[in-house]
Amino acid sequence: MKKLETIFVTLNSWALILMLTAMALIVGANIALRYTSSHSLSWADEAARYLMIWMTFAGAGLILRIGGHVAITNLQDALPMMGQKILRACLVVGLLIFFGFMVHVGVQYAQRMQFQVTPALRIPFLYVYAAMPVGFGLLIVHLLLIARPFITAGAFKPMNGADSATPMPGGARG
């Protein structure tokens, strides 16, 4: 299971690297063309925007793994250890329900947009709006993979092979 998790995280990371690289190359080429030939690529801004949307949704799960999203820990810090675990378990269940709902809504929205095309690239908006259900699906998988250590110890996965998770305020780990 650990090997599958590593492969999953690696593939997710490489997808983000490829999207960021593509966006940088497109924007860089557009800037170079604009200043060297006084012409620009008509589709560059649109492609960069859609890549940014995909990077946002696809990268949210990786950030969730390390506790990088905004969190208010005042209530958790005020509770005894068992109360903290119960609160974190409720948070995980609530997030799973919300993420699942967003996958459902995202699929419906993407399907409604499948016959409209983008102005410059002329691709169906389905491919743009698919970022939402895909991203929330990735969030579900990432959350399920970190749920046990998060609930039991308040710990998130370490970043870049670090030995231990970053401690959270109040003695919990995160």
Coordinates of N, CA and C in Angstrom, one line a residue:
M1 N 0.8 -1.2 0.0 CA 0.0 0.0 0.0 C 0.9 1.3 0.0
K2 N 2.0 1.2 0.8 CA 2.9 2.3 0.8 C 3.5 2.7 -0.5
K3 N 3.8 1.6 -1.3 CA 4.4 1.8 -2.6 C 3.3 2.5 -3.6
L4 N 2.1 2.0 -3.5 CA 1.0 2.6 -4.3 C 0.8 4.1 -3.9
E5 N 0.9 4.4 -2.6 CA 0.8 5.8 -2.2 C 1.9 6.6 -2.8
T6 N 3.1 6.1 -2.7 CA 4.3 6.8 -3.2 C 4.1 7.1 -4.7
I7 N 3.7 6.1 -5.5 CA 3.5 6.2 -6.9 C 2.4 7.3 -7.2
F8 N 1.3 7.2 -6.4 CA 0.2 8.2 -6.6 C 0.7 9.6 -6.3
V9 N 1.4 9.8 -5.2 CA 1.9 11.1 -4.9 C 2.9 11.6 -6.0
T10 N 3.7 10.7 -6.4 CA 4.7 11.1 -7.4 C 4.1 11.5 -8.7
L11 N 3.1 10.7 -9.2 CA 2.4 11.0 -10.4 C 1.6 12.4 -10.3
N12 N 1.0 12.6 -9.1 CA 0.3 13.9 -8.9 C 1.3 15.0 -8.9
S13 N 2.5 14.8 -8.3 CA 3.5 15.9 -8.3 C 4.0 16.1 -9.7
W14 N 4.3 15.1 -10.5 CA 4.8 15.3 -11.9 C 3.8 15.9 -12.8
A15 N 2.5 15.6 -12.6 CA 1.5 16.3 -13.3 C 1.5 17.8 -13.1
L16 N 1.7 18.2 -11.8 CA 1.8 19.6 -11.5 C 3.0 20.2 -12.1
I17 N 4.1 19.5 -12.1 CA 5.4 20.0 -12.6 C 5.2 20.2 -14.1
L18 N 4.6 19.3 -14.8 CA 4.4 19.4 -16.3 C 3.5 20.6 -16.6
M19 N 2.4 20.7 -15.8 CA 1.5 21.9 -16.1 C 2.2 23.2 -15.8
L20 N 3.0 23.3 -14.8 CA 3.7 24.5 -14.5 C 4.7 24.8 -15.6
T21 N 5.4 23.8 -16.0 CA 6.4 24.0 -17.1 C 5.7 24.4 -18.4
A22 N 4.6 23.8 -18.7 CA 3.9 24.2 -19.9 C 3.4 25.6 -19.8
M23 N 2.9 26.0 -18.7 CA 2.4 27.4 -18.5 C 3.6 28.4 -18.6
A24 N 4.7 28.1 -18.0 CA 5.8 29.0 -18.1 C 6.3 29.1 -19.5
L25 N 6.4 28.0 -20.3 CA 6.8 28.0 -21.7 C 5.9 28.8 -22.5
I26 N 4.6 28.6 -22.4 CA 3.6 29.3 -23.2 C 3.7 30.8 -22.9
V27 N 3.7 31.2 -21.6 CA 3.7 32.6 -21.3 C 5.1 33.2 -21.7
G28 N 6.2 32.5 -21.5 CA 7.5 33.0 -21.9 C 7.6 33.2 -23.4
A29 N 7.1 32.2 -24.2 CA 7.1 32.3 -25.6 C 6.2 33.5 -26.1
N30 N 5.1 33.7 -25.4 CA 4.2 34.8 -25.8 C 4.9 36.1 -25.5
I31 N 5.6 36.3 -24.4 CA 6.3 37.5 -24.1 C 7.4 37.7 -25.1
A32 N 8.1 36.7 -25.4 CA 9.3 36.8 -26.3 C 8.7 37.2 -27.7
L33 N 7.7 36.6 -28.2 CA 7.1 37.0 -29.5 C 6.6 38.4 -29.5
R34 N 5.9 38.8 -28.4 CA 5.4 40.1 -28.3 C 6.5 41.2 -28.5
Y35 N 7.6 41.0 -27.8 CA 8.7 42.0 -27.9 C 9.6 41.8 -29.0
T36 N 9.7 40.7 -29.7 CA 10.6 40.5 -30.8 C 9.9 40.7 -32.1
S37 N 8.6 40.4 -32.2 CA 7.9 40.5 -33.5 C 6.6 41.4 -33.4
S38 N 6.3 41.9 -32.3 CA 5.1 42.7 -32.1 C 3.8 41.9 -32.3
H39 N 3.9 40.6 -32.3 CA 2.8 39.7 -32.4 C 2.8 38.8 -31.2
S40 N 1.6 38.4 -30.8 CA 1.5 37.4 -29.7 C 0.6 36.3 -30.1
L41 N 0.7 35.2 -29.3 CA -0.1 34.1 -29.5 C -1.5 34.4 -29.0
S42 N -2.5 34.2 -29.8 CA -3.9 34.6 -29.4 C -4.5 33.7 -28.3
W43 N -3.9 32.5 -28.2 CA -4.4 31.5 -27.3 C -3.6 31.4 -26.0
A44 N -2.5 32.1 -25.9 CA -1.6 31.9 -24.7 C -2.2 32.3 -23.4
D45 N -2.9 33.4 -23.3 CA -3.5 33.8 -22.0 C -4.5 32.8 -21.6
E46 N -5.3 32.3 -22.5 CA -6.4 31.4 -22.2 C -5.8 30.0 -21.8
A47 N -4.7 29.6 -22.5 CA -4.1 28.3 -22.1 C -3.5 28.4 -20.7
A48 N -2.8 29.5 -20.4 CA -2.2 29.8 -19.1 C -3.3 29.8 -18.0
R49 N -4.4 30.4 -18.3 CA -5.5 30.5 -17.3 C -6.0 29.1 -17.0
Y50 N -6.2 28.3 -18.0 CA -6.8 26.9 -17.8 C -5.8 26.0 -17.1
L51 N -4.5 26.2 -17.4 CA -3.5 25.4 -16.7 C -3.4 25.8 -15.3
M52 N -3.6 27.1 -15.0 CA -3.6 27.5 -13.6 C -4.8 26.9 -12.8
I53 N -5.9 26.9 -13.5 CA -7.1 26.3 -12.9 C -6.8 24.8 -12.5
W54 N -6.3 24.1 -13.5 CA -6.0 22.7 -13.3 C -4.9 22.5 -12.2
M55 N -3.9 23.3 -12.2 CA -2.9 23.2 -11.1 C -3.5 23.5 -9.7
T56 N -4.4 24.4 -9.6 CA -5.0 24.7 -8.3 C -5.7 23.5 -7.8
F57 N -6.6 22.9 -8.6 CA -7.4 21.8 -8.2 C -6.5 20.5 -8.0
A58 N -5.6 20.3 -8.9 CA -4.7 19.1 -8.8 C -3.7 19.2 -7.7
G59 N -3.3 20.4 -7.3 CA -2.3 20.5 -6.2 C -2.9 20.6 -4.8
A60 N -4.2 20.8 -4.7 CA -4.9 21.0 -3.4 C -4.7 19.7 -2.5
G61 N -4.7 18.6 -3.1 CA -4.5 17.3 -2.3 C -3.1 17.2 -1.8
L62 N -2.1 17.6 -2.6 CA -0.7 17.5 -2.1 C -0.5 18.5 -0.9
I63 N -1.2 19.6 -1.0 CA -1.0 20.6 0.1 C -1.8 20.1 1.3
L64 N -2.9 19.4 1.1 CA -3.7 18.8 2.2 C -2.8 17.8 3.0
R65 N -2.0 17.1 2.3 CA -1.2 16.0 2.9 C -0.2 16.6 3.9
I66 N 0.3 17.8 3.7 CA 1.3 18.4 4.6 C 0.7 19.4 5.5
G67 N -0.6 19.6 5.5 CA -1.3 20.5 6.4 C -1.1 22.0 6.0
G68 N -1.0 22.2 4.7 CA -0.7 23.5 4.1 C -1.9 24.4 3.9
H69 N -3.1 23.9 4.1 CA -4.3 24.7 4.0 C -4.6 25.5 5.3
V70 N -5.3 26.5 5.2 CA -5.6 27.4 6.4 C -6.3 26.6 7.4
A71 N -5.9 26.7 8.7 CA -6.6 26.0 9.8 C -6.6 26.9 11.0
I72 N -7.7 26.8 11.7 CA -7.9 27.5 13.0 C -7.9 26.4 14.0
T73 N -7.0 26.4 14.9 CA -6.8 25.3 15.9 C -7.2 25.7 17.3
N74 N -7.9 26.8 17.5 CA -8.2 27.2 18.9 C -9.1 26.2 19.6
L75 N -10.1 25.7 18.9 CA -11.0 24.7 19.6 C -10.3 23.4 19.9
Q76 N -9.5 23.0 18.9 CA -8.7 21.7 19.1 C -7.8 21.9 20.2
D77 N -7.1 23.0 20.3 CA -6.1 23.2 21.4 C -6.8 23.3 22.8
A78 N -8.0 23.7 22.8 CA -8.7 23.8 24.1 C -9.2 22.4 24.6
L79 N -9.3 21.5 23.7 CA -9.8 20.2 24.1 C -8.8 19.2 24.7
P80 N -9.2 18.3 25.5 CA -8.3 17.2 25.9 C -7.9 16.3 24.7
M81 N -6.9 15.5 24.9 CA -6.4 14.6 23.8 C -7.6 13.8 23.1
M82 N -8.4 13.2 23.9 CA -9.5 12.4 23.3 C -10.5 13.3 22.5
G83 N -10.8 14.5 23.1 CA -11.6 15.4 22.4 C -11.0 15.9 21.1
Q84 N -9.7 16.0 21.0 CA -9.0 16.4 19.8 C -9.1 15.4 18.8
K85 N -9.0 14.1 19.2 CA -9.1 13.0 18.2 C -10.5 12.9 17.7
I86 N -11.5 13.1 18.5 CA -12.9 13.1 18.0 C -13.2 14.2 17.1
L87 N -12.7 15.4 17.4 CA -12.9 16.6 16.5 C -12.2 16.3 15.2
R88 N -11.0 15.8 15.2 CA -10.3 15.5 13.9 C -11.0 14.5 13.1
A89 N -11.6 13.4 13.8 CA -12.4 12.4 13.1 C -13.6 13.1 12.4
C90 N -14.3 13.9 13.2 CA -15.4 14.6 12.6 C -15.0 15.5 11.4
L91 N -13.9 16.2 11.5 CA -13.4 17.0 10.4 C -13.1 16.1 9.2
V92 N -12.5 15.0 9.3 CA -12.3 14.1 8.2 C -13.6 13.6 7.6
V93 N -14.5 13.2 8.4 CA -15.8 12.8 7.8 C -16.5 14.0 7.1
G94 N -16.5 15.1 7.7 CA -17.1 16.3 7.1 C -16.4 16.7 5.8
L95 N -15.1 16.6 5.8 CA -14.4 16.9 4.5 C -14.7 15.9 3.4
L96 N -14.7 14.6 3.8 CA -15.1 13.6 2.8 C -16.4 13.8 2.2
I97 N -17.4 14.2 3.1 CA -18.7 14.4 2.6 C -18.7 15.6 1.6
F98 N -18.0 16.7 2.0 CA -18.0 17.9 1.2 C -17.2 17.6 -0.1
F99 N -16.1 16.9 0.0 CA -15.4 16.6 -1.3 C -16.2 15.8 -2.2
G100 N -16.9 14.8 -1.7 CA -17.8 13.9 -2.5 C -18.9 14.7 -3.1
F101 N -19.5 15.7 -2.4 CA -20.5 16.5 -3.0 C -19.9 17.4 -4.1
M102 N -18.7 17.9 -3.9 CA -18.1 18.7 -4.9 C -17.7 17.9 -6.2
V103 N -17.4 16.7 -6.0 CA -17.1 15.8 -7.2 C -18.5 15.7 -8.0
H104 N -19.5 15.4 -7.3 CA -20.8 15.3 -7.9 C -21.2 16.6 -8.6
V105 N -21.1 17.7 -7.9 CA -21.5 19.0 -8.5 C -20.5 19.3 -9.7
G106 N -19.3 19.0 -9.6 CA -18.3 19.3 -10.6 C -18.6 18.5 -11.9
V107 N -19.0 17.2 -11.7 CA -19.3 16.3 -12.9 C -20.5 16.9 -13.6
Q108 N -21.5 17.3 -12.8 CA -22.8 17.9 -13.4 C -22.4 19.1 -14.2
Y109 N -21.6 20.0 -13.6 CA -21.3 21.3 -14.2 C -20.5 21.0 -15.5
A110 N -19.5 20.2 -15.4 CA -18.7 19.9 -16.6 C -19.5 19.3 -17.7
Q111 N -20.5 18.4 -17.4 CA -21.3 17.9 -18.4 C -22.2 18.9 -19.1
R112 N -22.7 19.9 -18.3 CA -23.5 21.0 -18.9 C -22.7 21.8 -19.8
M113 N -21.4 21.9 -19.6 CA -20.5 22.8 -20.4 C -19.9 22.1 -21.6
Q114 N -20.2 20.8 -21.8 CA -19.4 20.0 -22.8 C -19.7 20.5 -24.2
F115 N -20.7 21.2 -24.5 CA -21.0 21.6 -25.9 C -20.5 23.0 -26.2
Q116 N -20.1 23.8 -25.1 CA -19.5 25.1 -25.4 C -18.0 25.0 -25.5
V117 N -17.4 25.8 -26.4 CA -16.0 25.7 -26.6 C -15.4 27.0 -26.2
T118 N -14.1 26.9 -25.8 CA -13.3 28.1 -25.4 C -13.1 29.0 -26.5
P119 N -13.0 30.3 -26.3 CA -12.9 31.3 -27.4 C -11.7 31.2 -28.3
A120 N -10.5 31.0 -27.7 CA -9.3 31.0 -28.5 C -8.8 29.6 -28.9
L121 N -8.8 28.7 -27.9 CA -8.4 27.3 -28.1 C -9.4 26.4 -28.9
R122 N -10.6 26.8 -28.7 CA -11.7 26.0 -29.4 C -11.8 24.6 -28.9
I123 N -11.5 24.4 -27.6 CA -11.7 23.1 -27.0 C -13.0 23.1 -26.1
P124 N -13.6 22.0 -26.0 CA -14.9 22.0 -25.1 C -14.5 22.4 -23.7
F125 N -15.4 23.2 -23.1 CA -15.2 23.7 -21.7 C -15.3 22.5 -20.8
L126 N -15.8 21.3 -21.2 CA -15.7 20.1 -20.4 C -14.4 19.9 -19.9
Y127 N -13.3 20.0 -20.7 CA -11.9 19.8 -20.3 C -11.4 20.8 -19.3
V128 N -12.0 22.0 -19.3 CA -11.6 23.0 -18.3 C -12.3 22.7 -17.0
Y129 N -13.6 22.5 -17.1 CA -14.4 22.3 -15.8 C -14.2 20.9 -15.2
A130 N -13.6 20.0 -15.9 CA -13.3 18.7 -15.4 C -12.2 18.8 -14.3
A131 N -11.5 19.9 -14.2 CA -10.5 20.1 -13.1 C -11.2 20.0 -11.8
M132 N -12.4 20.5 -11.6 CA -13.1 20.5 -10.3 C -13.4 19.0 -9.8
P133 N -14.1 18.2 -10.6 CA -14.3 16.8 -10.0 C -13.0 16.0 -9.9
V134 N -12.1 16.2 -10.8 CA -10.8 15.5 -10.7 C -10.0 16.0 -9.5
G135 N -10.0 17.3 -9.2 CA -9.3 17.8 -8.1 C -9.9 17.4 -6.8
F136 N -11.2 17.4 -6.7 CA -11.8 17.0 -5.4 C -11.7 15.5 -5.3
G137 N -11.7 14.7 -6.4 CA -11.4 13.3 -6.3 C -10.1 13.0 -5.7
L138 N -9.1 13.8 -6.2 CA -7.7 13.7 -5.7 C -7.7 14.0 -4.2
L139 N -8.4 15.1 -3.8 CA -8.5 15.4 -2.4 C -9.0 14.3 -1.5
I140 N -10.0 13.6 -2.0 CA -10.6 12.4 -1.3 C -9.5 11.4 -1.1
V141 N -8.8 11.0 -2.2 CA -7.8 10.0 -2.1 C -6.7 10.5 -1.1
H142 N -6.2 11.7 -1.2 CA -5.1 12.2 -0.3 C -5.6 12.2 1.1
L143 N -6.9 12.6 1.4 CA -7.4 12.7 2.7 C -7.5 11.3 3.3
L144 N -8.0 10.3 2.5 CA -8.0 8.9 3.0 C -6.7 8.4 3.3
L145 N -5.7 8.8 2.6 CA -4.3 8.3 2.8 C -3.7 8.9 4.1
I146 N -4.1 10.0 4.5 CA -3.5 10.7 5.7 C -4.4 10.6 6.9
A147 N -5.6 10.1 6.7 CA -6.7 10.2 7.8 C -6.2 9.6 9.1
R148 N -5.7 8.4 9.1 CA -5.3 7.7 10.3 C -4.3 8.5 11.1
P149 N -3.1 8.9 10.6 CA -2.2 9.7 11.4 C -2.7 11.0 11.8
F150 N -3.6 11.6 10.9 CA -4.1 12.9 11.3 C -5.1 12.8 12.5
I151 N -6.0 11.8 12.4 CA -6.9 11.6 13.5 C -6.3 11.2 14.8
T152 N -5.4 10.3 14.8 CA -4.8 9.8 16.0 C -3.7 10.7 16.6
A153 N -2.9 11.4 15.8 CA -1.9 12.2 16.4 C -1.9 13.7 15.9
G154 N -2.8 14.0 15.0 CA -2.8 15.3 14.4 C -1.7 15.6 13.5
A155 N -1.1 14.5 13.0 CA 0.1 14.6 12.2 C -0.2 14.6 10.7
F156 N 0.5 15.3 10.0 CA 0.4 15.3 8.5 C 1.7 14.6 8.0
K157 N 1.6 14.3 6.7 CA 2.8 13.6 6.1 C 3.9 14.6 6.0
P158 N 5.1 14.1 6.3 CA 6.3 15.0 6.2 C 6.5 15.4 4.7
M159 N 7.1 16.6 4.6 CA 7.4 17.1 3.2 C 8.9 16.7 2.9
N160 N 9.1 16.3 1.6 CA 10.4 16.0 1.1 C 11.2 15.0 1.9
G161 N 10.6 14.0 2.4 CA 11.3 12.9 3.1 C 11.8 13.3 4.5
A162 N 11.2 14.4 5.1 CA 11.6 14.8 6.4 C 11.3 13.7 7.4
D163 N 12.0 13.6 8.5 CA 11.8 12.5 9.4 C 10.5 12.6 10.2
S164 N 10.1 13.8 10.6 CA 8.9 13.9 11.4 C 8.0 15.0 10.9
A165 N 6.7 14.9 11.2 CA 5.8 15.9 10.8 C 6.0 17.2 11.6
T166 N 5.6 18.3 11.1 CA 5.7 19.6 11.8 C 4.7 19.6 12.9
P167 N 5.2 20.0 14.1 CA 4.3 20.0 15.3 C 3.2 21.1 15.1
M168 N 2.0 20.9 15.5 CA 1.0 21.9 15.5 C 1.0 22.6 16.8
P169 N 0.4 23.8 16.9 CA 0.2 24.5 18.1 C -0.6 23.6 19.1
G170 N -0.3 23.7 20.4 CA -1.0 23.0 21.4 C -0.6 21.6 21.6
G171 N 0.6 21.2 21.1 CA 1.1 19.9 21.4 C 0.7 18.9 20.3
A172 N -0.3 19.1 19.6 CA -0.7 18.2 18.5 C 0.4 18.3 17.4
R173 N 0.4 17.3 16.6 CA 1.4 17.3 15.5 C 0.6 17.6 14.2
G174 N 1.2 18.3 13.2 CA 0.5 18.5 12.0 C 1.2 19.1 10.9

